[in-house]
Amino acid sequence: MSRSSTSPKWAWKIGSIRGIPLRIHATFPLVLLWAAWEWGRNGSLHTALYGMALVVALFGCVVLHELGHAFVARWRGIVVEEILLLPLGGLAQFRSPLDNPRDEFLVAVAGPLVNLALIGVLLPPTLVPLVSLTQFGLINALTTPGWQSLAFYLLLTNALLAGFNLLPIFPMDGGRMLRATLTAGLSYERATWVAVRLGQSVAVLMGLYGFFQNLWFLLMGVFLFFAAEQEMRRLAQRQLLDTAHVGNHMTRRGLTFAPSTHVHSAYLVARMSLQPIWPVVERGRLLGLVSRAAIEKAAASASRIADIMQTSYPVLTPRDTLYRAQTLLAESNSEAAAVIENGVFVGIFSVYDLMHALRQLEETPA
């Protein structure tokens, strides 16, 4: 799966792949303990360790699946924040939403294609041993510790990962591919509604089956249902932000600093002001932006504002929608953007302005 989101607090970085952080959720070790219990309760320490090895191999395939999403996203110019491993699977997380249907389809389909490629790699060298192994039954083939059963397990795992992710259940890959395809004939909003409601219907059926038969299906059904509902809330917020414009919610210049201002003097001003971002202006020309955090960090130094200001920043116009502003701030990983009209600096728009505007819009009757 893939999504745009921030990482949970209870997640730890365990490494990085091509500059993409790999993190595991704090609950992930519970999966290893469960595997050790399931495999070791009727066997030995050896079988318990083998069960844990199977889970590690499974999540190795999940990581490769998510890397498929991540590398295609990078190819499409999308910033990949991290890959997060959860007990129920993995998430490739992006800095901003995949609003372009072509990008969403290509990124979504890449994951299952990786699993199909792994099947193609694993099948030829293991086909003959597996034929003899499965003569004793599928269960024995999966539960007998050894390299041959491990190979069979990996084949089955990748087939299930590809098949399950291709189901039209939003936010699984198949659900995202469905939405991207539907936008050819429907609006983005209507395509999202169809994909989400279809996915939630399947999630309910999955949960009902799991309630009577299998706890894993119940947990997955509940997770998918609420993950799809979260997308509907994101869409509602997007529609709300698309109705308002930067010019009505920006900070119109406010207090400014000159580049020669000493940081300590700026710190004293910042302590008495609620303004989170300050333009750095000289002779009416915008030179950069400086944040409260940057001022507080350098307060004890003898620096000047010119030494700590941010000279590279996103630019908006008063006519841009708030959704455009939200997306630009996320893509640039910036706290604020300069608002320029006809080449003239007229104000700043920060994440704080965005949050304040969103609260106002949500409180305003439709």
CSV table of C-alpha atoms in Angstrom, one decimal:
chain,number,residue,atom,x,y,z
A,1,MET,CA,0.0,0.0,0.0
A,2,SER,CA,1.0,3.6,-0.3
A,3,ARG,CA,-0.3,6.8,1.2
A,4,SER,CA,0.7,10.3,2.2
A,5,SER,CA,1.0,10.7,5.9
A,6,THR,CA,3.3,11.4,8.8
A,7,SER,CA,4.9,8.5,10.6
A,8,PRO,CA,3.4,7.3,13.9
A,9,LYS,CA,5.3,8.3,17.1
A,10,TRP,CA,5.9,4.7,18.1
A,11,ALA,CA,8.0,3.8,15.1
A,12,TRP,CA,11.7,3.2,15.0
A,13,LYS,CA,14.2,3.6,12.1
A,14,ILE,CA,16.0,0.3,11.4
A,15,GLY,CA,17.9,1.5,8.3
A,16,SER,CA,17.5,3.1,4.8
A,17,ILE,CA,17.4,1.9,1.2
A,18,ARG,CA,18.6,4.3,-1.5
A,19,GLY,CA,18.0,7.1,0.9
A,20,ILE,CA,14.5,5.9,1.9
A,21,PRO,CA,14.1,5.4,5.7
A,22,LEU,CA,12.8,2.0,6.7
A,23,ARG,CA,10.9,2.1,10.0
A,24,ILE,CA,9.0,-0.5,12.1
A,25,HIS,CA,6.1,0.2,14.3
A,26,ALA,CA,6.6,-0.6,18.0
A,27,THR,CA,3.9,-3.4,17.8
A,28,PHE,CA,5.8,-5.2,15.0
A,29,PRO,CA,7.8,-7.5,17.4
A,30,LEU,CA,4.4,-9.0,18.5
A,31,VAL,CA,4.2,-10.6,15.1
A,32,LEU,CA,7.5,-12.4,15.7
A,33,LEU,CA,6.3,-13.5,19.1
A,34,TRP,CA,3.1,-14.8,17.6
A,35,ALA,CA,5.0,-16.7,14.9
A,36,ALA,CA,7.3,-18.3,17.5
A,37,TRP,CA,4.3,-19.3,19.6
A,38,GLU,CA,2.3,-20.8,16.7
A,39,TRP,CA,5.2,-22.8,15.3
A,40,GLY,CA,6.8,-23.7,18.6
A,41,ARG,CA,3.9,-24.8,20.8
A,42,ASN,CA,3.7,-28.3,19.3
A,43,GLY,CA,7.3,-28.6,18.3
A,44,SER,CA,10.6,-27.3,19.5
A,45,LEU,CA,12.8,-24.2,19.7
A,46,HIS,CA,14.0,-25.1,16.2
A,47,THR,CA,10.5,-24.9,14.7
A,48,ALA,CA,9.8,-21.7,16.7
A,49,LEU,CA,12.8,-20.0,15.2
A,50,TYR,CA,11.8,-21.3,11.8
A,51,GLY,CA,8.4,-19.7,12.2
A,52,MET,CA,10.0,-16.4,13.0
A,53,ALA,CA,12.3,-16.8,10.0
A,54,LEU,CA,9.2,-17.2,7.8
A,55,VAL,CA,7.7,-14.0,9.1
A,56,VAL,CA,11.0,-12.1,8.5
A,57,ALA,CA,11.0,-13.5,4.9
A,58,LEU,CA,7.3,-12.5,4.5
A,59,PHE,CA,8.1,-8.9,5.5
A,60,GLY,CA,11.2,-8.9,3.3
A,61,CYS,CA,8.8,-9.4,0.4
A,62,VAL,CA,6.6,-6.7,1.8
A,63,VAL,CA,9.6,-4.3,1.8
A,64,LEU,CA,10.4,-5.1,-1.8
A,65,HIS,CA,6.7,-4.5,-2.7
A,66,GLU,CA,6.8,-1.1,-1.0
A,67,LEU,CA,10.1,-0.3,-2.7
A,68,GLY,CA,8.3,-0.9,-6.0
A,69,HIS,CA,5.9,1.9,-5.0
A,70,ALA,CA,8.7,4.1,-3.8
A,71,PHE,CA,11.0,3.9,-6.8
A,72,VAL,CA,8.2,4.5,-9.3
A,73,ALA,CA,7.0,7.5,-7.2
A,74,ARG,CA,10.6,8.9,-7.3
A,75,TRP,CA,10.6,8.4,-11.1
A,76,ARG,CA,7.4,10.4,-11.2
A,77,GLY,CA,8.9,13.2,-9.2
A,78,ILE,CA,7.1,12.4,-5.9
A,79,VAL,CA,9.1,12.8,-2.6
A,80,VAL,CA,9.1,9.5,-0.7
A,81,GLU,CA,9.2,10.1,3.1
A,82,GLU,CA,9.7,6.5,4.3
A,83,ILE,CA,8.6,2.9,4.3
A,84,LEU,CA,6.7,1.9,7.5
A,85,LEU,CA,6.2,-1.7,8.5
A,86,LEU,CA,3.1,-2.5,10.6
A,87,PRO,CA,1.9,-5.9,11.9
A,88,LEU,CA,-0.8,-5.9,9.1
A,89,GLY,CA,1.6,-5.0,6.3
A,90,GLY,CA,3.7,-2.1,4.9
A,91,LEU,CA,3.1,1.5,3.8
A,92,ALA,CA,5.2,3.6,1.4
A,93,GLN,CA,4.5,7.2,2.6
A,94,PHE,CA,4.8,10.2,0.4
A,95,ARG,CA,5.1,13.9,1.3
A,96,SER,CA,2.0,14.9,-0.7
A,97,PRO,CA,-1.1,13.1,-2.0
A,98,LEU,CA,-1.1,11.4,-5.4
A,99,ASP,CA,-3.7,13.7,-7.0
A,100,ASN,CA,-2.6,12.9,-10.6
A,101,PRO,CA,-4.5,9.7,-11.7
A,102,ARG,CA,-1.7,8.6,-14.0
A,103,ASP,CA,0.8,8.9,-11.1
A,104,GLU,CA,-1.5,7.1,-8.7
A,105,PHE,CA,-2.1,4.2,-11.2
A,106,LEU,CA,1.6,3.7,-12.0
A,107,VAL,CA,2.7,3.9,-8.3
A,108,ALA,CA,0.0,1.5,-7.2
A,109,VAL,CA,0.6,-1.1,-9.9
A,110,ALA,CA,4.3,-1.2,-9.2
A,111,GLY,CA,4.0,-3.1,-5.9
A,112,PRO,CA,2.1,-6.1,-7.2
A,113,LEU,CA,4.4,-6.2,-10.3
A,114,VAL,CA,7.4,-6.6,-7.9
A,115,ASN,CA,5.7,-9.6,-6.3
A,116,LEU,CA,5.0,-11.2,-9.8
A,117,ALA,CA,8.6,-10.6,-10.7
A,118,LEU,CA,9.7,-12.4,-7.5
A,119,ILE,CA,7.5,-15.3,-8.4
A,120,GLY,CA,9.2,-15.5,-11.9
A,121,VAL,CA,12.6,-15.5,-10.2
A,122,LEU,CA,11.8,-18.1,-7.5
A,123,LEU,CA,9.7,-20.5,-9.6
A,124,PRO,CA,12.2,-22.0,-12.1
A,125,PRO,CA,15.0,-23.1,-9.7
A,126,THR,CA,12.5,-24.5,-7.1
A,127,LEU,CA,9.9,-26.1,-9.4
A,128,VAL,CA,11.2,-29.7,-9.4
A,129,PRO,CA,11.9,-29.9,-5.6
A,130,LEU,CA,8.5,-28.4,-4.9
A,131,VAL,CA,6.7,-31.0,-7.0
A,132,SER,CA,8.2,-33.8,-4.9
A,133,LEU,CA,7.6,-31.8,-1.7
A,134,THR,CA,3.9,-31.1,-2.4
A,135,GLN,CA,3.3,-34.8,-3.0
A,136,PHE,CA,3.0,-35.1,0.8
A,137,GLY,CA,0.4,-32.4,0.9
A,138,LEU,CA,0.2,-28.6,1.0
A,139,ILE,CA,0.2,-28.4,4.8
A,140,ASN,CA,3.4,-30.5,5.1
A,141,ALA,CA,5.0,-28.5,2.4
A,142,LEU,CA,4.5,-25.3,4.3
A,143,THR,CA,5.1,-26.6,7.9
A,144,THR,CA,8.2,-28.8,7.4
A,145,PRO,CA,11.2,-26.7,8.2
A,146,GLY,CA,13.8,-26.5,5.4
A,147,TRP,CA,15.0,-24.5,2.4
A,148,GLN,CA,12.5,-26.2,0.1
A,149,SER,CA,9.5,-25.3,2.2
A,150,LEU,CA,10.9,-21.8,2.7
A,151,ALA,CA,11.0,-21.4,-1.1
A,152,PHE,CA,7.5,-22.7,-1.4
A,153,TYR,CA,6.4,-20.3,1.3
A,154,LEU,CA,8.0,-17.3,-0.5
A,155,LEU,CA,6.2,-18.3,-3.8
A,156,LEU,CA,2.9,-18.6,-2.1
A,157,THR,CA,3.5,-15.3,-0.1
A,158,ASN,CA,4.2,-13.3,-3.2
A,159,ALA,CA,1.2,-14.8,-5.0
A,160,LEU,CA,-1.0,-13.8,-2.1
A,161,LEU,CA,0.5,-10.3,-1.8
A,162,ALA,CA,0.0,-9.7,-5.5
A,163,GLY,CA,-3.5,-11.1,-5.6
A,164,PHE,CA,-4.7,-9.5,-2.4
A,165,ASN,CA,-3.3,-6.0,-3.3
A,166,LEU,CA,-4.9,-6.1,-6.7
A,167,LEU,CA,-8.4,-6.5,-5.2
A,168,PRO,CA,-10.5,-3.3,-5.7
A,169,ILE,CA,-10.4,-2.5,-2.0
A,170,PHE,CA,-9.4,1.1,-1.3
A,171,PRO,CA,-6.8,2.0,0.0
A,172,MET,CA,-5.2,-1.2,-1.4
A,173,ASP,CA,-3.3,-1.0,-4.7
A,174,GLY,CA,-6.3,-2.3,-6.6
A,175,GLY,CA,-8.6,0.3,-5.1
A,176,ARG,CA,-6.2,3.1,-6.1
A,177,MET,CA,-5.9,1.7,-9.6
A,178,LEU,CA,-9.7,1.5,-9.8
A,179,ARG,CA,-10.0,5.2,-8.8
A,180,ALA,CA,-7.3,6.3,-11.3
A,181,THR,CA,-9.1,4.4,-14.0
A,182,LEU,CA,-12.6,5.7,-13.1
A,183,THR,CA,-11.3,9.3,-13.5
A,184,ALA,CA,-11.3,8.7,-17.3
A,185,GLY,CA,-15.1,9.1,-17.2
A,186,LEU,CA,-15.9,10.5,-13.7
A,187,SER,CA,-14.8,13.4,-11.7
A,188,TYR,CA,-12.0,12.8,-9.2
A,189,GLU,CA,-14.5,13.2,-6.3
A,190,ARG,CA,-17.1,10.8,-7.8
A,191,ALA,CA,-14.3,8.3,-8.7
A,192,THR,CA,-13.1,8.4,-5.1
A,193,TRP,CA,-16.6,7.9,-3.7
A,194,VAL,CA,-17.1,4.8,-5.9
A,195,ALA,CA,-13.7,3.3,-5.1
A,196,VAL,CA,-14.0,4.0,-1.3
A,197,ARG,CA,-17.6,2.7,-0.9
A,198,LEU,CA,-16.8,-0.4,-2.9
A,199,GLY,CA,-13.7,-1.0,-0.9
A,200,GLN,CA,-15.6,-0.6,2.4
A,201,SER,CA,-18.3,-3.0,1.3
A,202,VAL,CA,-15.6,-5.7,0.7
A,203,ALA,CA,-14.0,-4.7,4.0
A,204,VAL,CA,-17.3,-5.3,5.8
A,205,LEU,CA,-17.6,-8.8,4.2
A,206,MET,CA,-14.0,-9.5,5.2
A,207,GLY,CA,-14.6,-8.5,8.7
A,208,LEU,CA,-17.8,-10.6,9.0
A,209,TYR,CA,-15.9,-13.6,7.7
A,210,GLY,CA,-13.1,-12.9,10.1
A,211,PHE,CA,-15.4,-12.6,13.1
A,212,PHE,CA,-16.5,-16.2,12.7
A,213,GLN,CA,-13.5,-17.8,11.1
A,214,ASN,CA,-10.2,-15.9,11.4
A,215,LEU,CA,-9.0,-13.0,13.6
A,216,TRP,CA,-6.6,-11.8,10.9
A,217,PHE,CA,-9.4,-11.2,8.4
A,218,LEU,CA,-11.4,-9.3,11.1
A,219,LEU,CA,-8.5,-7.0,11.9
A,220,MET,CA,-7.7,-6.4,8.3
A,221,GLY,CA,-11.4,-5.6,7.5
A,222,VAL,CA,-11.6,-3.1,10.3
A,223,PHE,CA,-8.3,-1.5,9.3
A,224,LEU,CA,-9.3,-1.2,5.6
A,225,PHE,CA,-12.8,0.2,6.4
A,226,PHE,CA,-11.4,3.1,8.5
A,227,ALA,CA,-8.5,3.7,6.2
A,228,ALA,CA,-10.9,4.2,3.3
A,229,GLU,CA,-13.1,6.5,5.5
A,230,GLN,CA,-10.0,8.6,6.2
A,231,GLU,CA,-9.6,9.1,2.4
A,232,MET,CA,-13.2,10.4,2.3
A,233,ARG,CA,-12.4,12.9,5.1
A,234,ARG,CA,-9.3,14.0,3.1
A,235,LEU,CA,-11.4,14.5,0.0
A,236,ALA,CA,-13.9,16.6,2.0
A,237,GLN,CA,-11.1,18.7,3.4
A,238,ARG,CA,-9.6,19.1,-0.2
A,239,GLN,CA,-13.0,20.3,-1.5
A,240,LEU,CA,-13.2,22.8,1.4
A,241,LEU,CA,-9.7,24.2,0.8
A,242,ASP,CA,-10.5,24.5,-2.9
A,243,THR,CA,-13.2,27.0,-2.1
A,244,ALA,CA,-10.9,29.5,-0.5
A,245,HIS,CA,-7.9,31.6,-1.7
A,246,VAL,CA,-4.6,32.5,-0.2
A,247,GLY,CA,-5.2,36.3,-0.5
A,248,ASN,CA,-8.0,36.1,2.0
A,249,HIS,CA,-6.0,34.2,4.7
A,250,MET,CA,-2.4,35.2,4.3
A,251,THR,CA,-0.4,37.4,6.7
A,252,ARG,CA,-0.1,40.7,5.0
A,253,ARG,CA,3.6,41.4,5.5
A,254,GLY,CA,3.3,41.8,9.2
A,255,LEU,CA,6.5,42.5,11.1
A,256,THR,CA,9.7,42.4,9.0
A,257,PHE,CA,13.4,42.2,9.8
A,258,ALA,CA,16.2,43.8,7.9
A,259,PRO,CA,19.1,41.4,7.0
A,260,SER,CA,21.4,43.4,9.2
A,261,THR,CA,19.3,42.9,12.3
A,262,HIS,CA,21.1,41.1,15.1
A,263,VAL,CA,19.6,37.7,16.0
A,264,HIS,CA,19.4,38.6,19.7
A,265,SER,CA,17.4,41.8,18.9
A,266,ALA,CA,15.1,39.7,16.7
A,267,TYR,CA,14.7,37.2,19.5
A,268,LEU,CA,13.5,39.9,21.8
A,269,VAL,CA,10.9,41.0,19.2
A,270,ALA,CA,9.9,37.3,18.6
A,271,ARG,CA,9.2,36.8,22.3
A,272,MET,CA,6.6,39.6,22.3
A,273,SER,CA,5.0,38.5,19.0
A,274,LEU,CA,2.6,35.7,18.0
A,275,GLN,CA,3.9,35.9,14.4
A,276,PRO,CA,5.6,32.5,13.5
A,277,ILE,CA,7.4,33.6,10.3
A,278,TRP,CA,9.1,36.9,9.5
A,279,PRO,CA,9.9,38.2,6.0
A,280,VAL,CA,13.5,39.6,5.7
A,281,VAL,CA,13.1,42.8,3.6
A,282,GLU,CA,15.5,45.4,2.3
A,283,ARG,CA,14.4,48.5,0.4
A,284,GLY,CA,11.0,46.8,-0.2
A,285,ARG,CA,12.6,43.7,-1.7
A,286,LEU,CA,12.0,40.3,-0.1
A,287,LEU,CA,15.4,38.6,0.5
A,288,GLY,CA,14.2,35.6,2.6
A,289,LEU,CA,12.1,34.2,5.4
A,290,VAL,CA,13.2,33.4,9.0
A,291,SER,CA,11.2,31.3,11.4
A,292,ARG,CA,10.8,31.6,15.2
A,293,ALA,CA,12.6,28.3,15.6
A,294,ALA,CA,15.6,29.5,13.7
A,295,ILE,CA,15.8,32.7,15.7
A,296,GLU,CA,15.5,30.9,19.0
A,297,LYS,CA,18.2,28.4,18.0
A,298,ALA,CA,20.7,31.1,17.2
A,299,ALA,CA,19.6,33.6,19.9
A,300,ALA,CA,22.8,33.3,21.9
A,301,SER,CA,25.1,33.8,18.9
A,302,ALA,CA,26.4,37.0,17.4
A,303,SER,CA,24.8,36.3,14.0
A,304,ARG,CA,22.7,38.5,11.9
A,305,ILE,CA,19.3,37.6,10.4
A,306,ALA,CA,21.0,37.4,7.0
A,307,ASP,CA,23.1,34.4,8.3
A,308,ILE,CA,20.1,32.3,9.4
A,309,MET,CA,17.3,33.3,7.0
A,310,GLN,CA,15.9,30.9,4.4
A,311,THR,CA,16.6,32.2,0.9
A,312,SER,CA,14.9,29.3,-0.9
A,313,TYR,CA,11.2,29.3,-0.4
A,314,PRO,CA,8.0,28.4,-2.2
A,315,VAL,CA,6.0,31.1,-3.9
A,316,LEU,CA,2.2,31.6,-4.1
A,317,THR,CA,-0.1,34.2,-5.5
A,318,PRO,CA,-3.2,35.6,-3.7
A,319,ARG,CA,-5.4,33.8,-6.3
A,320,ASP,CA,-4.0,30.3,-5.4
A,321,THR,CA,-6.5,28.0,-3.6
A,322,LEU,CA,-5.7,26.9,-0.1
A,323,TYR,CA,-5.4,23.3,-1.3
A,324,ARG,CA,-2.7,24.4,-3.8
A,325,ALA,CA,-1.0,26.1,-0.9
A,326,GLN,CA,-1.2,23.0,1.3
A,327,THR,CA,0.2,20.8,-1.4
A,328,LEU,CA,3.0,23.3,-2.2
A,329,LEU,CA,4.0,23.6,1.5
A,330,ALA,CA,4.0,19.8,1.8
A,331,GLU,CA,6.0,19.2,-1.4
A,332,SER,CA,8.7,21.7,-0.4
A,333,ASN,CA,8.6,20.7,3.3
A,334,SER,CA,8.4,24.4,4.2
A,335,GLU,CA,6.7,26.2,7.0
A,336,ALA,CA,5.7,29.2,4.9
A,337,ALA,CA,5.6,30.5,1.3
A,338,ALA,CA,6.0,34.0,0.0
A,339,VAL,CA,2.9,35.5,-1.6
A,340,ILE,CA,3.9,37.5,-4.7
A,341,GLU,CA,1.5,39.5,-6.9
A,342,ASN,CA,2.7,41.0,-10.2
A,343,GLY,CA,6.3,40.7,-9.0
A,344,VAL,CA,5.6,42.5,-5.7
A,345,PHE,CA,5.9,40.8,-2.2
A,346,VAL,CA,2.5,41.2,-0.6
A,347,GLY,CA,2.5,38.8,2.3
A,348,ILE,CA,3.4,35.3,3.7
A,349,PHE,CA,1.3,32.2,4.0
A,350,SER,CA,2.3,29.7,6.6
A,351,VAL,CA,1.1,26.4,7.9
A,352,TYR,CA,-0.4,28.3,10.8
A,353,ASP,CA,-2.4,30.4,8.4
A,354,LEU,CA,-3.5,27.2,6.8
A,355,MET,CA,-4.7,25.7,10.1
A,356,HIS,CA,-6.5,28.8,11.1
A,357,ALA,CA,-8.2,29.1,7.7
A,358,LEU,CA,-9.3,25.4,7.9
A,359,ARG,CA,-10.8,25.9,11.3
A,360,GLN,CA,-12.7,29.0,10.0
A,361,LEU,CA,-14.0,27.1,7.0
A,362,GLU,CA,-15.1,24.1,9.0
A,363,GLU,CA,-17.0,26.4,11.4
A,364,THR,CA,-18.7,28.3,8.7
A,365,PRO,CA,-22.2,26.9,7.8
A,366,ALA,CA,-22.4,25.5,4.3
